[in-house]
Amino acid sequence: MENKKYYITTPIYYPSANFHIGHCYTTIIADAIARYKRLNGYDTFFLTGSDEHGQKIEKKANEAGVTPQEYVDKIITDAKDLWSSLGISYDKFIRTTDEKHCIAVQKIFKKLYDQGDIYKGEYKGLYCTPCESFWTESQLVDGKCPDCGRDVEEAHEEAYFFRLSKYQDRLVEYIESHPEFIQPVSRKNEMINNFIKPGLDDLCVSRTSFKWGIPVPFDDKHVIYVWLDALTNYITALGYTSENDDNFKKYWPANLHIVGKEIVRFHTIIWPIMLMALDLPLPEQVFGHGWLVIDGGKISKSLGNYKDPREYINDYGKDAVRYFVLREVPFGNDGAFSEESLINRTNADLANVLGNLVNRTISMNKKYFDNVVVNSDATLEIDEILISSVLSAKEKIEKYMDELKIPEALDEIFEIFRKCNKYIDETTPWILAKDENKDRLKKVIYNLLESIRIGAVLLSPYLPDTSKEIFRQLNTSETSFDSIDTFGKLKVGDVLNEPSPLFLRIDKEKLS
Ligand code: MSP
């Protein structure tokens, strides 16, 4: 029997009081995939959380005059509030300051030490504090951190090291023999050619220069390197090494880790080697997505080029923001964000195509049939064409979603709505309404209502609130994935709710 479980994760975020739309990107995508898998009958576990240790946090807390724990506690409420305002349906929110996580990380560190994969040595290197990353001279770009372009500083300290070098050949072999492991392929090539093949140095996995981290269990002068601490969240969240590890047994290995392109390196080198050392299976796939960029560059606090995402949600609605992110950017590439393109997308697709279709169909049903669902046998070829294309959408979308082609899947759903609008123009119900015999009108309106129902089921992982509102107006509980294998689930005689617009056109003048 097919194993219908699905475990999907986002990166765990650094607590930040400055969340921007780029931070929402990964999480909205992961949410849509998780909702899609649930709809498709998978026992799904969707994990997100926060990455709360490290020197950067310690510094910020000191500046704010609070303890690091107080500092992160306050921001975490804000993060959860943001995810809730975007309808993020995570099953667990892990914090790396959770006691259970800390205990598990210590157990893992000790196990790796006991088996000789972690050893004590002396570290001399170049460290980028904002990125919490050590770099070698050759990895620097113009003498600066290759990730953020800031200065790096020399660091010397007694430290523990993780024997990445021992696993190098096994890792290359694994990546080469599992082409789906790192996606898109361009990122796989980058990892192999730029990072792994030139030779993996053993990784420094402890620090003594600050305190805010998980102590090395047998040497508490040292705290455990944040990336080692953070990456293990994917298994500690499932109860790995704890008394209750049912979720671990059920869901591990992960089906998909979605991460931004700058952290693919950690997820496809350090993480798989940790898993190999722990003798655990590797995740099926790490997908490295591109960034949302503004004016061609990174969204950045120092450039002051962004708003709090909640402002967009308040102004345009949660589903408009979700739709933009899911539809506009080819997954894997960078994509431009601007408020103007968010408005254009909302107006063109959500208001003009979808909103208009649903509103005029339900309004016609009210006008001609007093909100009652009607049907007839007066079928023409044009109906068959519409119905067969509506029924064939599900399979196409399943294929796109298997390849994580979300914009293409959404476009396929909107193709249903566009075809329905065309069907209205071609069948001209307002002229049919003049006929004495209303059979043809009944058929046309029924086909539209049922096509909208099917479209709304398909749309539900991406725009959950919008689908819910369509189901409410259609007064239907036929919302399952199986229900759309059949055309004809709306029951004749049922009474629809009053029509009400789903999306209003946004006036661009609103842009200041
Ligand atoms: N804490 C680490 C992840 C540890 S996972 C074991 C981290 N946190 S982060 O807050 O800096 O970033 C979280 C995610 O947001 C990353 O995947 C990152 O790529 C993503 N994004 C941050 N800015 C972004 C854009 N402008 N566009 C798209 N995604 C971006 O990294």
XYZ file of C-alpha atoms and ligand atoms in Angstrom:
543
model
C 0.000 0.000 0.000
C 1.209 3.493 -0.818
C 2.515 5.365 2.214
C 0.344 8.486 2.233
C 2.264 10.547 4.757
C 3.813 13.886 3.981
C 6.279 15.805 6.116
C 7.098 19.330 4.999
C 9.163 21.994 6.736
C 10.074 25.644 6.358
C 13.349 26.991 7.690
C 13.013 28.130 11.270
C 13.202 31.922 11.291
C 15.522 34.137 13.227
C 13.297 36.085 15.576
C 13.063 39.453 13.957
C 10.982 42.448 14.712
C 11.285 43.327 11.053
C 9.479 40.626 9.153
C 9.009 41.491 5.505
C 7.133 39.964 2.598
C 10.248 37.913 1.662
C 10.002 36.110 5.004
C 6.402 35.224 4.227
C 7.350 33.742 0.877
C 8.682 30.334 2.009
C 5.956 29.910 4.571
C 3.054 30.708 2.230
C 4.424 28.255 -0.325
C 4.935 25.540 2.277
C 1.428 26.182 3.581
C -0.116 25.815 0.124
C 1.757 22.552 -0.460
C 0.770 21.217 2.972
C -2.889 22.120 2.395
C -2.766 20.543 -1.048
C -1.361 17.309 0.371
C -4.029 17.228 3.090
C -6.740 17.749 0.485
C -5.177 14.916 -1.487
C -5.562 12.547 1.464
C -2.015 12.606 2.828
C -1.459 12.398 6.550
C 0.482 15.652 6.565
C 2.773 17.211 9.133
C 3.789 20.823 8.492
C 6.540 22.232 10.677
C 7.718 25.776 11.131
C 9.334 27.602 14.003
C 12.039 29.904 15.220
C 15.798 29.754 15.492
C 16.474 31.582 18.730
C 20.070 31.069 19.798
C 23.296 32.780 18.803
C 25.483 35.773 19.278
C 23.281 38.086 17.229
C 20.306 37.568 19.526
C 22.474 37.905 22.617
C 23.753 41.242 21.313
C 20.282 42.561 20.446
C 18.931 41.550 23.833
C 21.821 43.349 25.565
C 21.130 46.469 23.521
C 17.463 46.285 24.483
C 18.374 45.803 28.153
C 16.509 42.500 28.480
C 17.587 38.873 28.768
C 17.860 36.922 25.498
C 14.952 34.755 26.611
C 12.749 37.802 27.253
C 13.826 39.236 23.929
C 12.861 36.147 21.921
C 9.649 35.500 23.864
C 8.310 38.889 22.891
C 9.112 38.555 19.198
C 7.759 35.041 18.942
C 4.258 36.271 19.732
C 4.636 38.650 16.822
C 5.786 35.880 14.475
C 2.851 33.670 15.390
C 0.511 36.587 14.870
C 1.913 37.145 11.379
C 1.504 33.477 10.425
C -2.038 33.468 11.707
C -2.892 36.589 9.719
C -1.676 34.732 6.604
C -3.639 31.560 7.423
C -0.541 29.406 7.873
C -1.768 25.962 8.902
C 1.338 24.597 10.611
C 0.974 21.485 12.759
C 3.810 22.467 15.057
C 5.754 25.609 15.809
C 9.114 24.612 17.245
C 11.325 27.004 19.164
C 14.967 26.108 19.597
C 14.675 27.341 23.176
C 12.076 24.624 23.906
C 13.475 22.426 26.653
C 12.767 19.216 24.754
C 14.687 20.487 21.744
C 17.674 21.536 23.874
C 17.857 18.153 25.578
C 17.677 16.343 22.253
C 20.406 18.521 20.721
C 22.678 17.733 23.670
C 22.021 14.013 23.290
C 22.831 14.200 19.600
C 26.024 16.170 20.225
C 27.137 13.635 22.839
C 26.380 10.682 20.591
C 28.414 12.190 17.759
C 31.261 12.916 20.198
C 31.173 9.418 21.691
C 31.363 7.809 18.281
C 34.285 10.034 17.240
C 32.464 12.190 14.652
C 32.908 15.242 16.870
C 36.368 15.911 18.354
C 38.092 18.732 20.244
C 40.578 21.005 18.453
C 41.559 24.635 17.955
C 39.762 26.970 15.593
C 41.410 29.715 13.585
C 39.180 31.277 11.004
C 37.192 34.148 9.587
C 33.818 34.655 11.148
C 30.834 36.672 9.990
C 28.808 37.544 13.070
C 25.524 38.576 11.385
C 25.472 35.313 9.388
C 26.944 33.205 12.199
C 29.174 31.600 9.574
C 32.825 30.771 9.380
C 34.461 31.205 5.992
C 37.756 30.231 4.464
C 39.908 32.878 2.784
C 39.022 31.495 -0.659
C 35.287 31.718 -0.047
C 35.362 35.449 0.706
C 34.224 37.877 -1.970
C 36.475 40.951 -2.079
C 37.580 40.069 1.421
C 33.990 40.174 2.738
C 31.352 37.652 3.749
C 30.039 36.054 0.524
C 26.477 35.978 1.890
C 25.964 39.474 3.254
C 28.990 41.413 2.031
C 29.958 42.550 5.509
C 33.365 42.421 7.219
C 34.555 39.150 8.691
C 36.873 38.921 11.649
C 39.587 36.478 12.654
C 38.550 34.158 15.419
C 40.753 31.785 17.446
C 39.307 29.456 19.986
C 39.376 26.006 21.449
C 36.504 24.269 19.782
C 34.769 21.065 18.867
C 34.787 19.942 15.247
C 32.444 17.783 13.240
C 34.142 15.419 10.790
C 32.434 16.508 7.589
C 35.503 15.376 5.624
C 34.913 11.749 6.590
C 31.528 11.793 4.845
C 32.436 13.766 1.742
C 32.568 10.839 -0.695
C 29.386 9.310 0.682
C 27.607 12.629 0.298
C 28.685 13.111 -3.327
C 27.668 9.551 -4.081
C 24.273 10.134 -2.472
C 23.605 13.386 -4.307
C 24.648 11.928 -7.652
C 22.489 8.835 -7.220
C 19.425 10.777 -5.967
C 18.773 13.436 -8.595
C 15.599 14.577 -6.808
C 17.466 15.306 -3.544
C 18.600 18.857 -4.385
C 16.247 20.895 -6.531
C 16.344 22.875 -8.757
C 19.201 21.109 -10.550
C 21.197 24.337 -10.836
C 21.534 24.405 -7.050
C 22.696 20.802 -7.016
C 25.483 21.616 -9.458
C 26.456 24.665 -7.432
C 26.734 22.614 -4.242
C 28.787 19.848 -5.801
C 31.118 22.019 -7.845
C 31.578 25.036 -5.567
C 31.391 23.524 -2.132
C 31.749 19.760 -1.910
C 34.227 18.767 -4.632
C 36.856 21.399 -3.661
C 37.000 19.522 -0.330
C 34.999 19.684 2.861
C 36.832 20.978 5.914
C 35.736 19.712 9.286
C 33.178 22.088 10.731
C 33.656 24.028 13.914
C 30.556 23.231 15.981
C 31.072 25.009 19.277
C 31.706 28.541 20.509
C 33.127 29.995 23.700
C 32.861 33.685 22.787
C 29.232 34.038 23.914
C 26.762 32.253 26.158
C 23.364 32.305 24.448
C 23.169 28.779 23.077
C 22.772 25.170 24.120
C 25.753 24.173 26.282
C 27.944 21.270 25.164
C 26.674 18.702 27.672
C 30.073 17.556 28.927
C 31.968 20.867 28.589
C 29.738 23.822 29.431
C 32.310 26.520 28.578
C 31.140 25.825 25.048
C 27.792 26.403 23.414
C 26.716 24.385 20.392
C 27.028 26.075 16.989
C 23.630 27.521 16.020
C 23.347 25.706 12.712
C 23.839 22.320 14.369
C 21.220 23.327 16.933
C 18.858 24.719 14.280
C 19.043 21.923 11.705
C 18.150 19.253 14.220
C 14.786 20.962 14.776
C 13.467 18.917 11.866
C 13.808 15.732 13.925
C 13.527 17.004 17.497
C 10.119 18.482 16.613
C 8.989 14.922 15.918
C 10.269 13.675 19.263
C 13.576 12.137 18.120
C 15.462 10.811 21.185
C 12.492 11.538 23.475
C 10.146 9.098 25.158
C 7.379 9.925 22.745
C 8.867 9.511 19.298
C 5.704 8.302 17.540
C 5.726 11.256 15.179
C 9.354 10.629 14.364
C 8.588 7.021 13.477
C 5.590 8.081 11.450
C 6.884 11.116 9.554
C 10.662 10.889 9.215
C 12.274 11.170 6.661
C 10.936 14.527 5.558
C 9.450 14.646 2.105
C 10.376 18.264 1.564
C 12.546 20.902 3.186
C 11.803 24.218 1.501
C 14.598 26.721 2.025
C 15.860 29.974 0.547
C 18.771 29.700 -1.867
C 21.338 31.130 0.563
C 20.825 28.322 3.062
C 20.786 25.391 0.641
C 24.436 24.840 1.586
C 23.591 24.084 5.209
C 20.716 21.813 4.258
C 22.517 19.779 1.634
C 25.948 19.427 3.232
C 25.874 19.726 7.019
C 22.376 18.331 7.512
C 22.692 15.153 5.419
C 26.092 14.440 6.958
C 24.601 14.803 10.448
C 21.884 12.363 9.462
C 24.405 9.930 8.013
C 26.415 10.118 11.226
C 23.233 9.445 13.214
C 22.437 6.580 10.869
C 19.120 8.125 9.871
C 17.532 8.284 6.432
C 17.945 11.498 4.445
C 15.072 13.794 3.431
C 13.594 13.113 0.055
C 14.131 16.630 -1.219
C 15.625 20.002 -0.365
C 14.165 22.686 -2.601
C 16.116 25.950 -2.750
C 13.846 28.777 -3.829
C 14.825 32.220 -5.078
C 14.161 35.500 -3.340
C 11.499 38.109 -3.637
C 13.383 41.220 -4.617
C 12.445 44.890 -4.643
C 13.881 47.142 -7.337
C 16.163 44.267 -8.335
C 17.727 43.985 -4.880
C 17.270 42.328 -1.531
C 14.456 43.447 0.708
C 16.324 45.161 3.440
C 15.728 47.019 6.624
C 18.672 49.312 6.037
C 17.316 50.307 2.611
C 13.921 50.875 4.182
C 12.274 49.479 1.065
C 9.464 47.481 2.616
C 6.372 47.598 4.776
C 5.226 45.241 7.480
C 3.431 42.463 5.543
C 0.372 43.030 7.749
C -0.129 46.367 6.046
C -0.608 44.593 2.710
C -2.891 42.034 4.355
C -4.993 44.835 5.872
C -5.140 46.827 2.659
C -5.687 44.064 0.115
C -6.632 40.923 2.052
C -4.836 37.776 3.097
C -5.691 35.847 -0.062
C -4.510 38.637 -2.349
C -1.078 38.500 -0.688
C -1.028 34.702 -0.839
C -2.094 34.752 -4.466
C 0.591 37.199 -5.476
C 3.372 35.212 -3.851
C 2.150 31.882 -5.194
C 1.273 33.010 -8.695
C 3.770 35.652 -9.656
C 7.133 34.026 -9.015
C 8.278 30.912 -10.892
C 9.297 28.679 -8.019
C 13.074 28.437 -7.858
C 13.766 31.832 -9.474
C 13.936 35.307 -7.997
C 10.814 37.385 -8.485
C 10.103 41.085 -8.244
C 7.739 42.350 -5.587
C 5.998 45.678 -5.771
C 2.732 46.940 -4.386
C 1.721 47.902 -7.886
C 2.144 44.365 -9.212
C 0.249 43.025 -6.198
C -2.643 45.331 -7.144
C -2.423 44.377 -10.821
C -2.570 40.666 -10.023
C -5.458 41.135 -7.631
C -7.454 43.177 -10.106
C -6.719 41.063 -13.164
C -7.223 37.589 -11.739
C -9.045 37.780 -8.433
C -11.487 40.612 -9.123
C -11.967 40.417 -12.901
C -11.794 36.694 -13.559
C -12.802 34.896 -10.358
C -14.782 37.502 -8.425
C -16.734 38.555 -11.439
C -17.578 35.008 -12.485
C -18.813 33.925 -9.064
C -20.774 37.092 -8.514
C -22.528 37.186 -11.839
C -23.319 33.443 -11.787
C -24.833 33.459 -8.311
C -26.626 36.735 -9.072
C -28.129 35.236 -12.252
C -29.249 32.209 -10.294
C -30.922 34.553 -7.833
C -32.527 36.651 -10.528
C -33.821 33.802 -12.687
C -34.402 31.023 -10.152
C -34.723 32.715 -6.805
C -31.440 31.204 -5.523
C -32.676 27.635 -6.020
C -30.352 25.140 -7.773
C -31.958 23.965 -11.025
C -30.878 21.706 -13.890
C -32.245 20.139 -17.074
C -31.372 17.719 -19.878
C -30.929 20.417 -22.508
C -27.259 19.704 -23.176
C -25.290 21.024 -26.141
C -21.769 20.346 -27.355
C -20.479 23.551 -25.815
C -21.454 22.155 -22.389
C -19.595 18.895 -22.957
C -16.479 20.825 -23.878
C -16.649 22.913 -20.716
C -17.365 19.929 -18.473
C -14.590 17.768 -19.843
C -12.043 20.525 -19.480
C -13.173 21.247 -15.896
C -12.954 17.557 -15.007
C -9.511 17.169 -16.550
C -7.967 19.988 -14.495
C -7.424 17.886 -11.370
C -4.999 15.496 -13.033
C -2.999 18.331 -14.570
C -2.769 20.089 -11.227
C -1.623 16.915 -9.506
C 1.192 16.665 -12.011
C 2.218 20.293 -11.541
C 2.148 19.955 -7.771
C 4.317 16.833 -7.909
C 6.888 19.051 -9.609
C 6.193 21.991 -7.247
C 5.072 24.118 -10.182
C 2.664 26.204 -8.151
C 2.170 29.140 -10.568
C 1.344 26.647 -13.316
C -1.134 24.819 -11.051
C -2.832 28.115 -10.202
C -2.966 29.131 -13.820
C -4.679 25.835 -14.634
C -7.326 26.578 -11.992
C -7.852 30.073 -13.343
C -8.186 28.553 -16.786
C -11.397 26.944 -15.469
C -12.693 30.349 -14.399
C -11.655 31.996 -17.649
C -13.419 29.252 -19.604
C -16.551 29.764 -17.530
C -16.518 33.484 -18.299
C -16.173 32.682 -21.975
C -19.012 30.156 -21.665
C -21.227 32.901 -20.270
C -20.343 35.190 -23.177
C -21.072 32.412 -25.678
C -24.265 31.034 -24.158
C -25.654 34.494 -23.267
C -27.936 33.453 -20.380
C -29.689 36.869 -20.439
C -30.961 36.040 -23.916
C -31.872 32.459 -22.922
C -33.877 34.002 -20.084
C -36.235 35.492 -22.642
C -37.282 31.998 -23.822
C -40.547 30.624 -22.585
C -38.846 27.277 -21.988
C -36.128 27.780 -19.380
C -34.432 24.362 -19.846
C -31.402 25.715 -21.661
C -30.936 28.492 -19.096
C -31.202 25.972 -16.266
C -28.517 23.807 -17.826
C -26.149 26.723 -18.421
C -26.470 28.096 -14.893
C -26.086 24.633 -13.375
C -22.919 23.994 -15.382
C -21.492 27.304 -14.211
C -22.294 26.697 -10.554
C -20.839 23.214 -10.636
C -17.693 24.367 -12.469
C -17.239 27.056 -9.843
C -17.585 24.440 -7.093
C -14.899 22.269 -8.688
C -12.633 25.268 -9.219
C -13.100 26.301 -5.598
C -12.103 22.843 -4.328
C -8.949 22.992 -6.425
C -8.265 26.524 -5.240
C -8.683 25.754 -1.544
C -5.025 24.968 -0.717
C -3.893 28.281 -2.152
C -6.711 30.669 -1.252
C -8.466 28.935 1.647
C -10.669 31.843 2.714
C -11.841 32.558 -0.803
C -12.780 28.924 -1.373
C -14.594 28.827 1.935
C -16.594 31.887 0.967
C -17.493 30.360 -2.408
C -18.647 27.158 -0.678
C -20.705 29.293 1.700
C -22.391 31.149 -1.131
C -22.978 27.847 -2.966
C -24.259 26.384 0.292
C -22.374 23.159 -0.345
C -20.424 20.680 1.735
C -19.118 18.890 -1.356
C -15.580 20.157 -0.918
C -13.409 17.033 -0.901
C -10.818 16.095 -3.499
C -12.897 13.037 -4.437
C -16.005 15.167 -4.910
C -14.498 16.765 -8.003
C -14.171 13.505 -9.914
C -17.895 13.840 -10.574
C -19.640 16.705 -12.315
C -23.046 17.088 -10.700
C -22.644 17.212 -6.940
C -24.723 20.370 -6.383
C -28.226 19.203 -5.600
C -31.236 20.441 -7.489
C -33.614 22.103 -5.058
C -30.887 23.290 -2.683
C -30.971 26.994 -1.945
C -27.860 29.126 -2.409
C -26.878 31.962 -0.146
C -27.104 35.573 -1.246
C -24.415 36.657 -3.733
C -21.738 38.914 -2.342
C -18.563 40.129 -4.114
C -15.392 38.142 -3.327
C -12.924 40.805 -4.371
C -13.387 44.428 -5.185
C -11.216 46.090 -7.778
C -8.469 48.060 -6.076
C -8.100 51.627 -7.087
C -4.440 52.247 -7.916
C -4.826 55.805 -6.684
C -4.558 54.219 -3.244
C -0.837 53.937 -3.870
C 0.895 56.901 -2.404
N 17.430 30.620 10.890
C 17.839 30.336 9.566
C 17.222 29.053 9.059
C 17.540 27.826 9.885
S 16.742 26.412 9.246
C 17.371 25.131 10.097
C 17.434 31.488 8.629
N 16.481 32.327 9.070
S 15.985 33.640 8.293
O 14.974 34.219 9.127
O 17.095 34.478 7.973
O 15.385 33.203 6.951
C 14.282 32.341 6.886
C 13.888 32.096 5.448
O 13.398 33.314 4.871
C 15.057 31.637 4.562
O 14.659 30.526 3.787
C 15.301 32.825 3.680
O 15.780 32.466 2.408
C 13.907 33.398 3.575
N 13.929 34.774 3.090
C 14.410 35.894 3.712
N 14.305 36.947 2.839
C 13.770 36.529 1.664
C 13.322 37.145 0.499
N 13.477 38.421 0.274
N 12.677 36.373 -0.417
C 12.413 35.044 -0.201
N 12.836 34.441 0.879
C 13.627 35.108 1.784
O 17.979 31.562 7.535
